[in-house]
Amino acid sequence: MTLLDKAKLAKQAAAQMVTLTTEEKNQALLAMADALENNMARILAANEKDIASAKEAGVTGALIDRLMLTEIRVHDMAEGLRQVVELPDPIGEVMDSWERPNGLRITKVRVPLGVIGMIYEARPNVTVDATGLCLKSGNAVILRGSSSALHSNRILVTILREALLSTRVPQEAVQLLEEGTREEVNQMLKMNDYLDVLIPRGGAGLIRSVVENASVPVLETGAGNCHIYVDESAKPDMTHAIVINAKTQRPAVCNAAETLLVHEAWAKKHLPALLSALKEKNVELRGCERVRELAKNVEIIPATEEDWRTEYLDYTMAITVVESVDSAIEHINRYSTKHSEAIITESEASARKFLTRVDSAAVYHNASTRFTDGFEFGFGAEIGISTQKLHARGPMGLPALTSSKYVIYGTGQIR
Amino acid sequence: MTLLDKAKLAKQAAAQMVTLTTEEKNQALLAMADALENNMARILAANEKDIASAKEAGVTGALIDRLMLTEIRVHDMAEGLRQVVELPDPIGEVMDSWERPNGLRITKVRVPLGVIGMIYEARPNVTVDATGLCLKSGNAVILRGSSSALHSNRILVTILREALLSTRVPQEAVQLLEEGTREEVNQMLKMNDYLDVLIPRGGAGLIRSVVENASVPVLETGAGNCHIYVDESAKPDMTHAIVINAKTQRPAVCNAAETLLVHEAWAKKHLPALLSALKEKNVELRGCERVRELAKNVEIIPATEEDWRTEYLDYTMAITVVESVDSAIEHINRYSTKHSEAIITESEASARKFLTRVDSAAVYHNASTRFTDGFEFGFGAEIGISTQKLHARGPMGLPALTSSKYVIYGTGQIR
C-alpha cells in the first residue's frame, strides 16, 4: 500500500474517531496493552532481527541499547498505555461559552487535531507511546520510525491493530510507513491534505530537516541547550547541588544543563570549588578566559563560539563569567534553544528580571532544569517537549494533541 | 537597510516589549491614532501616488477601491487603534498554577509570540490594524505589504514610528519591508532565527505559496469554501433567510456561503422556490443533475467537480441534492476549506451529528455562516480567521498573538 493510500485510510479513520466515547477509547488502550504482553515472544523475536542487523552494520552500544526490547521494556510499554487510560480525556471539553446580543450561543469545544504524523528515530517504544497518546486524544496516527527498527515497529503495529479489531477504534487509525526511504519522508512532509501536524522526535538533524522542509504544520520538539545562571547572591550549597544535578544526573537528555553562567563577584569567591566538584564528576570543562584564570588547578579547555551553541548531551559543560544578570539574559537569549533555563539567586529583583526576560519554554528560580518533563510537571506521559512558541510550549501532554472548534447555536440569525 | 538588519532590530525590540506595562502599550496606540489623523494630508498624498501607478498599470475598479485611502478611511484606522486600546491585555495572565509534591510551584503565564511577520496584499489599512494588534499583545512586527501600496505603507509606517518616539514602545518594533521583490518574501519565509510566526493575508494563491514554502511556522488564514446544508426538517422561511443572507449580503468575504446542499425530501417540496429567490438576487446557479431536474424555469449551469472546490467570492452558488445528513457531512469534509459551515434543521439528532462530525473552525445550527468574524464573536478586532487546527482556529483576536511560558519557583529542588 502506498503512503497516499495509508494517509487516506487514516483520514477516514480520524473522521470516525471524533464520534467515540472516552470509554471506547480506553477499552482500546487496555486491549492494546494486554495484546503486547500476550505477544511477548513475537515482539522479542522481531526485535532480535533489528538488533542483529544493527550489530552487523557496526552500530555502537548506546544506539543498540535504544533499539533493544526486553521483557521488562515491553511490560513498561503496556503499563504506559494503562497510564494513558487514567489520564482525563480532553475531547469534548467546553473551553468557553457565551451568548451574543443577537441570541447566538457560541461554544468553544476541544476536538482532536485529526491525523498526526510522527517521525522518529530508533526507540521502538515511541511507536507504542505515541499511538496511545494519539488515540486517547481522538486522533489517527501515521508512524514513521527509523528503518533500523522496522522489524520491531512492524510487529508492534501489527499487534496493536489486531487488538483494535475487538474494539470501536478503527484499525486504520494506526498506520505504519515501512518503505524506509528518504523519499517517503519527503512526501509525508508535504501531505497537507491528509496530515494536520507533524511531530519529529529525535536528534537535532532530524528535527531541523523536518522544520525546514515540511509544508504540513510542525510541532518542533526537543533540542535543549539549557543554561544555569548563578547570580551574585546565590547560596553556594544550593548552587552546587543544582549545577551538579542539572549537568550530571542524566546528561544525555534534553533538559540537562549545557552552559553555566556565573556572576563575576560570585565567581571570585566560589567558582574554583564548583569547578573542582564538576571535575570530580568527570565533567569536561570549557571556559572563557576569566574562568580559566580563576580555575587554578582544574583543567579548563578554552571555549570557542561553537561551545555556546552546543547541546553536548554528555559530561561536558561550557562556563563563562558575566558581569550582571542582564549580560546573562542576553547570552541566553542569543544562544539558547528556548527549552529550559534556571537562575540561582536570593535576589527577588534578579529573579523577576530573569524569569520575565529569558525567552524559553521553562524558566526556573532556584531549581534544576531537569524538571522540564511531562511526569515531573504532573501531566503524565508526554508526546515531546515543544521548543516553539506556536500551539504548545514546553512538555506536551494530551491537550497539545487537540484543537478547538466553535459550535454556534442559532434560531435563524442572519446579518 | 537589509531585511536581516530589520529582523535583528525587530528581535531586539521584541525583547524590550516583554517588559512593558499595559498602560505603556496603550499610550503608544493612542499616540499612533492621533498621529494618523494629524498627518492626513501626507497620507492621502502618498496614497494618490499608489492609485495613479495602479491606474496606469490598468488595474480594475475593485482593486483600486481596496488600495484607496480617504479621510474617512484614515479616521477609521485611527478609531481601530483606539478600539484595540479598549481590549484587555492578554500578556501576563496566569493561565494555570499548581504546586508539585516536591514543593515546586509551576505557573503557566501568557507571553508575546515575539516577532510576527505579516505578508499581505493591497489594503493599506492592514498595515495599521496589524501593527495595533501586534504591539498591544507585546510583539514586534515585520510588515510586508503589496508593492502596489508601497507609498501608502511607507508613509503610514513613518507616521506610526514617529508617534512611537514619544512613548516607551521602541520604534524598531515596527519594521516595513520596502524592496517589493519576490526574493524578499522568500527570504522572510526562512528566517526561523528571527521570526516566530508568519501570518499571510490575502488571496488563496498568496496563502498557498506561504504555507508551501515557509519554514517559519505559519498561521494559515482566510480561504472559505463555506457550505450550508438544508436538512429534511428545515423550516422554509428560515432557510430562505439564511441562504440568501449567507450568499448575497457580502459575497466577496471569506465567510460567505459558496455551496448549498439540500436533502432530497426538502428539495422536492421547497427547492424550486429557493432557486427562484436566489435568481432574483442575481445569483448564478450551478447545480447537479437532480437540481437541474427540479429547477423548472430557473437556469442552472451544470456543476462540475471544480465547482465543489471553488470559493467564488461572487454572486455564484453551487447546489447539490443529497440523500442524508451523512452524505452532506461527507461532501463537506471532502471539499471544504474548514472555515464555516451551517446546518438548517429542526432535528436535534441531525444537528448533533453535523456539529460533531463536520471538521471546520465554525459550525452553525440554524444561523448564517456570515457570523464567523472577530467583531461578531465579541472579540473586537481580529488579525485574521485561522483555517488550520494548530495554535488558533477561527477568528483570531489578541490571544492568538500570544504564547505561554512555564515559570517555576523552587527552593533548591533537584532530581
PDB file of C-alpha atoms in Angstrom, chain B residues 232-390:
ATOM      1  CA  GLU B 232     -35.243  17.366   5.653  1.00  0.00           C
ATOM      2  CA  SER B 233     -36.954  19.187   8.537  1.00  0.00           C
ATOM      3  CA  ALA B 234     -35.612  22.696   7.802  1.00  0.00           C
ATOM      4  CA  LYS B 235     -38.181  25.478   8.040  1.00  0.00           C
ATOM      5  CA  PRO B 236     -38.580  27.014   4.569  1.00  0.00           C
ATOM      6  CA  ASP B 237     -38.723  30.645   5.768  1.00  0.00           C
ATOM      7  CA  MET B 238     -35.656  30.334   7.964  1.00  0.00           C
ATOM      8  CA  THR B 239     -33.857  28.532   5.158  1.00  0.00           C
ATOM      9  CA  HIS B 240     -34.597  31.291   2.640  1.00  0.00           C
ATOM     10  CA  ALA B 241     -33.439  33.976   5.021  1.00  0.00           C
ATOM     11  CA  ILE B 242     -30.189  32.222   5.942  1.00  0.00           C
ATOM     12  CA  VAL B 243     -29.245  31.093   2.429  1.00  0.00           C
ATOM     13  CA  ILE B 244     -29.938  34.489   0.859  1.00  0.00           C
ATOM     14  CA  ASN B 245     -28.039  36.234   3.653  1.00  0.00           C
ATOM     15  CA  ALA B 246     -25.033  33.907   3.604  1.00  0.00           C
ATOM     16  CA  LYS B 247     -24.738  34.081  -0.188  1.00  0.00           C
ATOM     17  CA  THR B 248     -25.650  37.667  -1.054  1.00  0.00           C
ATOM     18  CA  GLN B 249     -25.186  40.022   1.891  1.00  0.00           C
ATOM     19  CA  ARG B 250     -21.492  40.393   1.061  1.00  0.00           C
ATOM     20  CA  PRO B 251     -20.370  37.708  -1.373  1.00  0.00           C
ATOM     21  CA  ALA B 252     -16.710  38.777  -1.586  1.00  0.00           C
ATOM     22  CA  VAL B 253     -15.822  37.810   2.010  1.00  0.00           C
ATOM     23  CA  CYS B 254     -14.487  34.521   3.272  1.00  0.00           C
ATOM     24  CA  ASN B 255     -17.489  33.630   5.450  1.00  0.00           C
ATOM     25  CA  ALA B 256     -19.991  33.944   2.589  1.00  0.00           C
ATOM     26  CA  ALA B 257     -21.577  30.627   1.543  1.00  0.00           C
ATOM     27  CA  GLU B 258     -20.446  29.018  -1.702  1.00  0.00           C
ATOM     28  CA  THR B 259     -22.144  25.611  -1.846  1.00  0.00           C
ATOM     29  CA  LEU B 260     -25.679  24.650  -0.880  1.00  0.00           C
ATOM     30  CA  LEU B 261     -26.524  21.031  -0.073  1.00  0.00           C
ATOM     31  CA  VAL B 262     -30.187  20.113   0.099  1.00  0.00           C
ATOM     32  CA  HIS B 263     -31.810  16.960   1.471  1.00  0.00           C
ATOM     33  CA  GLU B 264     -33.754  15.272  -1.331  1.00  0.00           C
ATOM     34  CA  ALA B 265     -37.084  15.276   0.514  1.00  0.00           C
ATOM     35  CA  TRP B 266     -36.829  19.002   1.225  1.00  0.00           C
ATOM     36  CA  ALA B 267     -35.626  19.658  -2.297  1.00  0.00           C
ATOM     37  CA  LYS B 268     -38.709  18.119  -3.897  1.00  0.00           C
ATOM     38  CA  LYS B 269     -41.021  20.360  -1.931  1.00  0.00           C
ATOM     39  CA  HIS B 270     -39.115  23.623  -1.499  1.00  0.00           C
ATOM     40  CA  LEU B 271     -36.042  23.861  -3.705  1.00  0.00           C
ATOM     41  CA  PRO B 272     -37.673  25.467  -6.764  1.00  0.00           C
ATOM     42  CA  ALA B 273     -38.822  28.464  -4.699  1.00  0.00           C
ATOM     43  CA  LEU B 274     -35.369  28.861  -3.138  1.00  0.00           C
ATOM     44  CA  LEU B 275     -33.708  28.724  -6.551  1.00  0.00           C
ATOM     45  CA  SER B 276     -36.038  31.445  -7.816  1.00  0.00           C
ATOM     46  CA  ALA B 277     -35.268  33.582  -4.789  1.00  0.00           C
ATOM     47  CA  LEU B 278     -31.508  33.242  -5.402  1.00  0.00           C
ATOM     48  CA  LYS B 279     -32.001  34.029  -9.069  1.00  0.00           C
ATOM     49  CA  GLU B 280     -33.912  37.187  -8.140  1.00  0.00           C
ATOM     50  CA  LYS B 281     -30.819  38.266  -6.238  1.00  0.00           C
ATOM     51  CA  ASN B 282     -28.803  37.737  -9.438  1.00  0.00           C
ATOM     52  CA  VAL B 283     -27.001  34.664  -8.168  1.00  0.00           C
ATOM     53  CA  GLU B 284     -25.641  32.425 -10.915  1.00  0.00           C
ATOM     54  CA  LEU B 285     -26.584  28.847 -10.047  1.00  0.00           C
ATOM     55  CA  ARG B 286     -24.556  25.742 -10.807  1.00  0.00           C
ATOM     56  CA  GLY B 287     -26.284  22.513  -9.965  1.00  0.00           C
ATOM     57  CA  CYS B 288     -26.028  18.763 -10.046  1.00  0.00           C
ATOM     58  CA  GLU B 289     -28.316  16.736 -12.300  1.00  0.00           C
ATOM     59  CA  ARG B 290     -31.096  16.472  -9.699  1.00  0.00           C
ATOM     60  CA  VAL B 291     -31.077  20.201  -9.018  1.00  0.00           C
ATOM     61  CA  ARG B 292     -31.438  20.817 -12.741  1.00  0.00           C
ATOM     62  CA  GLU B 293     -34.392  18.431 -12.924  1.00  0.00           C
ATOM     63  CA  LEU B 294     -36.146  20.222 -10.062  1.00  0.00           C
ATOM     64  CA  ALA B 295     -35.312  23.720 -11.264  1.00  0.00           C
ATOM     65  CA  LYS B 296     -38.131  24.079 -13.781  1.00  0.00           C
ATOM     66  CA  ASN B 297     -37.911  27.598 -15.207  1.00  0.00           C
ATOM     67  CA  VAL B 298     -34.727  28.689 -13.468  1.00  0.00           C
ATOM     68  CA  GLU B 299     -31.488  28.434 -15.436  1.00  0.00           C
ATOM     69  CA  ILE B 300     -28.961  26.121 -13.819  1.00  0.00           C
ATOM     70  CA  ILE B 301     -25.467  25.657 -15.239  1.00  0.00           C
ATOM     71  CA  PRO B 302     -24.291  22.036 -14.894  1.00  0.00           C
ATOM     72  CA  ALA B 303     -21.890  21.865 -11.951  1.00  0.00           C
ATOM     73  CA  THR B 304     -18.505  20.198 -12.441  1.00  0.00           C
ATOM     74  CA  GLU B 305     -16.148  18.702  -9.866  1.00  0.00           C
ATOM     75  CA  GLU B 306     -14.333  22.043  -9.932  1.00  0.00           C
ATOM     76  CA  ASP B 307     -17.414  23.858  -8.647  1.00  0.00           C
ATOM     77  CA  TRP B 308     -17.466  21.897  -5.400  1.00  0.00           C
ATOM     78  CA  ARG B 309     -13.932  23.097  -4.701  1.00  0.00           C
ATOM     79  CA  THR B 310     -14.364  26.731  -5.678  1.00  0.00           C
ATOM     80  CA  GLU B 311     -14.563  29.752  -3.401  1.00  0.00           C
ATOM     81  CA  TYR B 312     -16.398  32.040  -5.835  1.00  0.00           C
ATOM     82  CA  LEU B 313     -16.381  35.175  -3.669  1.00  0.00           C
ATOM     83  CA  ASP B 314     -19.081  36.362  -6.050  1.00  0.00           C
ATOM     84  CA  TYR B 315     -22.785  36.041  -6.899  1.00  0.00           C
ATOM     85  CA  THR B 316     -22.415  32.377  -7.813  1.00  0.00           C
ATOM     86  CA  MET B 317     -23.549  29.310  -5.874  1.00  0.00           C
ATOM     87  CA  ALA B 318     -23.034  25.580  -6.373  1.00  0.00           C
ATOM     88  CA  ILE B 319     -26.009  23.437  -5.392  1.00  0.00           C
ATOM     89  CA  THR B 320     -26.436  19.707  -4.951  1.00  0.00           C
ATOM     90  CA  VAL B 321     -29.130  17.379  -3.697  1.00  0.00           C
ATOM     91  CA  VAL B 322     -28.010  14.795  -1.104  1.00  0.00           C
ATOM     92  CA  GLU B 323     -29.810  11.812   0.341  1.00  0.00           C
ATOM     93  CA  SER B 324     -28.942  12.293   4.011  1.00  0.00           C
ATOM     94  CA  VAL B 325     -27.086  14.340   6.588  1.00  0.00           C
ATOM     95  CA  ASP B 326     -24.307  11.748   6.344  1.00  0.00           C
ATOM     96  CA  SER B 327     -23.825  12.416   2.640  1.00  0.00           C
ATOM     97  CA  ALA B 328     -23.784  16.136   3.356  1.00  0.00           C
ATOM     98  CA  ILE B 329     -21.098  15.714   6.037  1.00  0.00           C
ATOM     99  CA  GLU B 330     -19.020  13.586   3.685  1.00  0.00           C
ATOM    100  CA  HIS B 331     -19.261  16.130   0.882  1.00  0.00           C
ATOM    101  CA  ILE B 332     -18.320  18.998   3.211  1.00  0.00           C
ATOM    102  CA  ASN B 333     -15.362  17.241   4.816  1.00  0.00           C
ATOM    103  CA  ARG B 334     -14.130  16.416   1.339  1.00  0.00           C
ATOM    104  CA  TYR B 335     -14.376  19.829  -0.306  1.00  0.00           C
ATOM    105  CA  SER B 336     -14.490  22.458   2.398  1.00  0.00           C
ATOM    106  CA  THR B 337     -11.585  24.671   3.419  1.00  0.00           C
ATOM    107  CA  LYS B 338     -12.567  24.070   7.084  1.00  0.00           C
ATOM    108  CA  HIS B 339     -13.801  27.619   7.607  1.00  0.00           C
ATOM    109  CA  SER B 340     -17.561  27.840   8.345  1.00  0.00           C
ATOM    110  CA  GLU B 341     -20.485  25.527   7.628  1.00  0.00           C
ATOM    111  CA  ALA B 342     -24.129  25.576   8.678  1.00  0.00           C
ATOM    112  CA  ILE B 343     -26.950  23.090   9.024  1.00  0.00           C
ATOM    113  CA  ILE B 344     -30.559  24.204   8.924  1.00  0.00           C
ATOM    114  CA  THR B 345     -32.750  21.667  10.658  1.00  0.00           C
ATOM    115  CA  GLU B 346     -35.401  21.163  13.316  1.00  0.00           C
ATOM    116  CA  SER B 347     -33.913  17.748  14.173  1.00  0.00           C
ATOM    117  CA  GLU B 348     -31.669  17.692  17.231  1.00  0.00           C
ATOM    118  CA  ALA B 349     -30.152  14.399  16.088  1.00  0.00           C
ATOM    119  CA  SER B 350     -29.174  15.727  12.655  1.00  0.00           C
ATOM    120  CA  ALA B 351     -27.775  18.896  14.216  1.00  0.00           C
ATOM    121  CA  ARG B 352     -25.682  16.980  16.723  1.00  0.00           C
ATOM    122  CA  LYS B 353     -24.276  14.710  14.024  1.00  0.00           C
ATOM    123  CA  PHE B 354     -23.419  17.635  11.765  1.00  0.00           C
ATOM    124  CA  LEU B 355     -21.865  19.790  14.504  1.00  0.00           C
ATOM    125  CA  THR B 356     -19.759  16.891  15.809  1.00  0.00           C
ATOM    126  CA  ARG B 357     -18.589  15.430  12.544  1.00  0.00           C
ATOM    127  CA  VAL B 358     -18.072  18.431  10.269  1.00  0.00           C
ATOM    128  CA  ASP B 359     -14.424  19.324  10.699  1.00  0.00           C
ATOM    129  CA  SER B 360     -14.414  23.110  10.377  1.00  0.00           C
ATOM    130  CA  ALA B 361     -13.419  26.094  12.510  1.00  0.00           C
ATOM    131  CA  ALA B 362     -17.026  27.223  12.973  1.00  0.00           C
ATOM    132  CA  VAL B 363     -20.127  25.049  12.638  1.00  0.00           C
ATOM    133  CA  TYR B 364     -23.595  26.603  12.873  1.00  0.00           C
ATOM    134  CA  HIS B 365     -27.033  25.292  13.674  1.00  0.00           C
ATOM    135  CA  ASN B 366     -29.774  27.497  12.197  1.00  0.00           C
ATOM    136  CA  ALA B 367     -27.679  30.595  11.585  1.00  0.00           C
ATOM    137  CA  SER B 368     -25.819  32.261   8.724  1.00  0.00           C
ATOM    138  CA  THR B 369     -22.143  31.464   8.143  1.00  0.00           C
ATOM    139  CA  ARG B 370     -21.543  35.221   7.946  1.00  0.00           C
ATOM    140  CA  PHE B 371     -21.050  35.421  11.731  1.00  0.00           C
ATOM    141  CA  THR B 372     -17.515  33.969  11.679  1.00  0.00           C
ATOM    142  CA  ASP B 373     -15.778  37.237  12.470  1.00  0.00           C
ATOM    143  CA  GLY B 374     -13.905  38.737  15.424  1.00  0.00           C
ATOM    144  CA  PHE B 375     -16.439  41.520  15.988  1.00  0.00           C
ATOM    145  CA  GLU B 376     -19.462  39.245  15.583  1.00  0.00           C
ATOM    146  CA  PHE B 377     -17.943  36.793  18.090  1.00  0.00           C
ATOM    147  CA  GLY B 378     -17.330  39.671  20.517  1.00  0.00           C
ATOM    148  CA  PHE B 379     -13.512  39.532  20.364  1.00  0.00           C
ATOM    149  CA  GLY B 380     -13.107  43.002  18.858  1.00  0.00           C
ATOM    150  CA  ALA B 381     -10.592  43.420  16.048  1.00  0.00           C
ATOM    151  CA  GLU B 382      -9.110  40.246  14.572  1.00  0.00           C
ATOM    152  CA  ILE B 383      -5.810  39.557  12.844  1.00  0.00           C
ATOM    153  CA  GLY B 384      -7.460  37.022  10.540  1.00  0.00           C
ATOM    154  CA  ILE B 385      -9.500  33.826  10.593  1.00  0.00           C
ATOM    155  CA  SER B 386      -7.443  30.694  11.072  1.00  0.00           C
ATOM    156  CA  THR B 387      -8.375  27.703   8.953  1.00  0.00           C
ATOM    157  CA  GLN B 388      -5.681  25.469  10.396  1.00  0.00           C
ATOM    158  CA  LYS B 389      -6.014  23.385  13.518  1.00  0.00           C
ATOM    159  CA  LEU B 390      -2.747  24.238  15.247  1.00  0.00           C
TER     160      LEU B 390
END
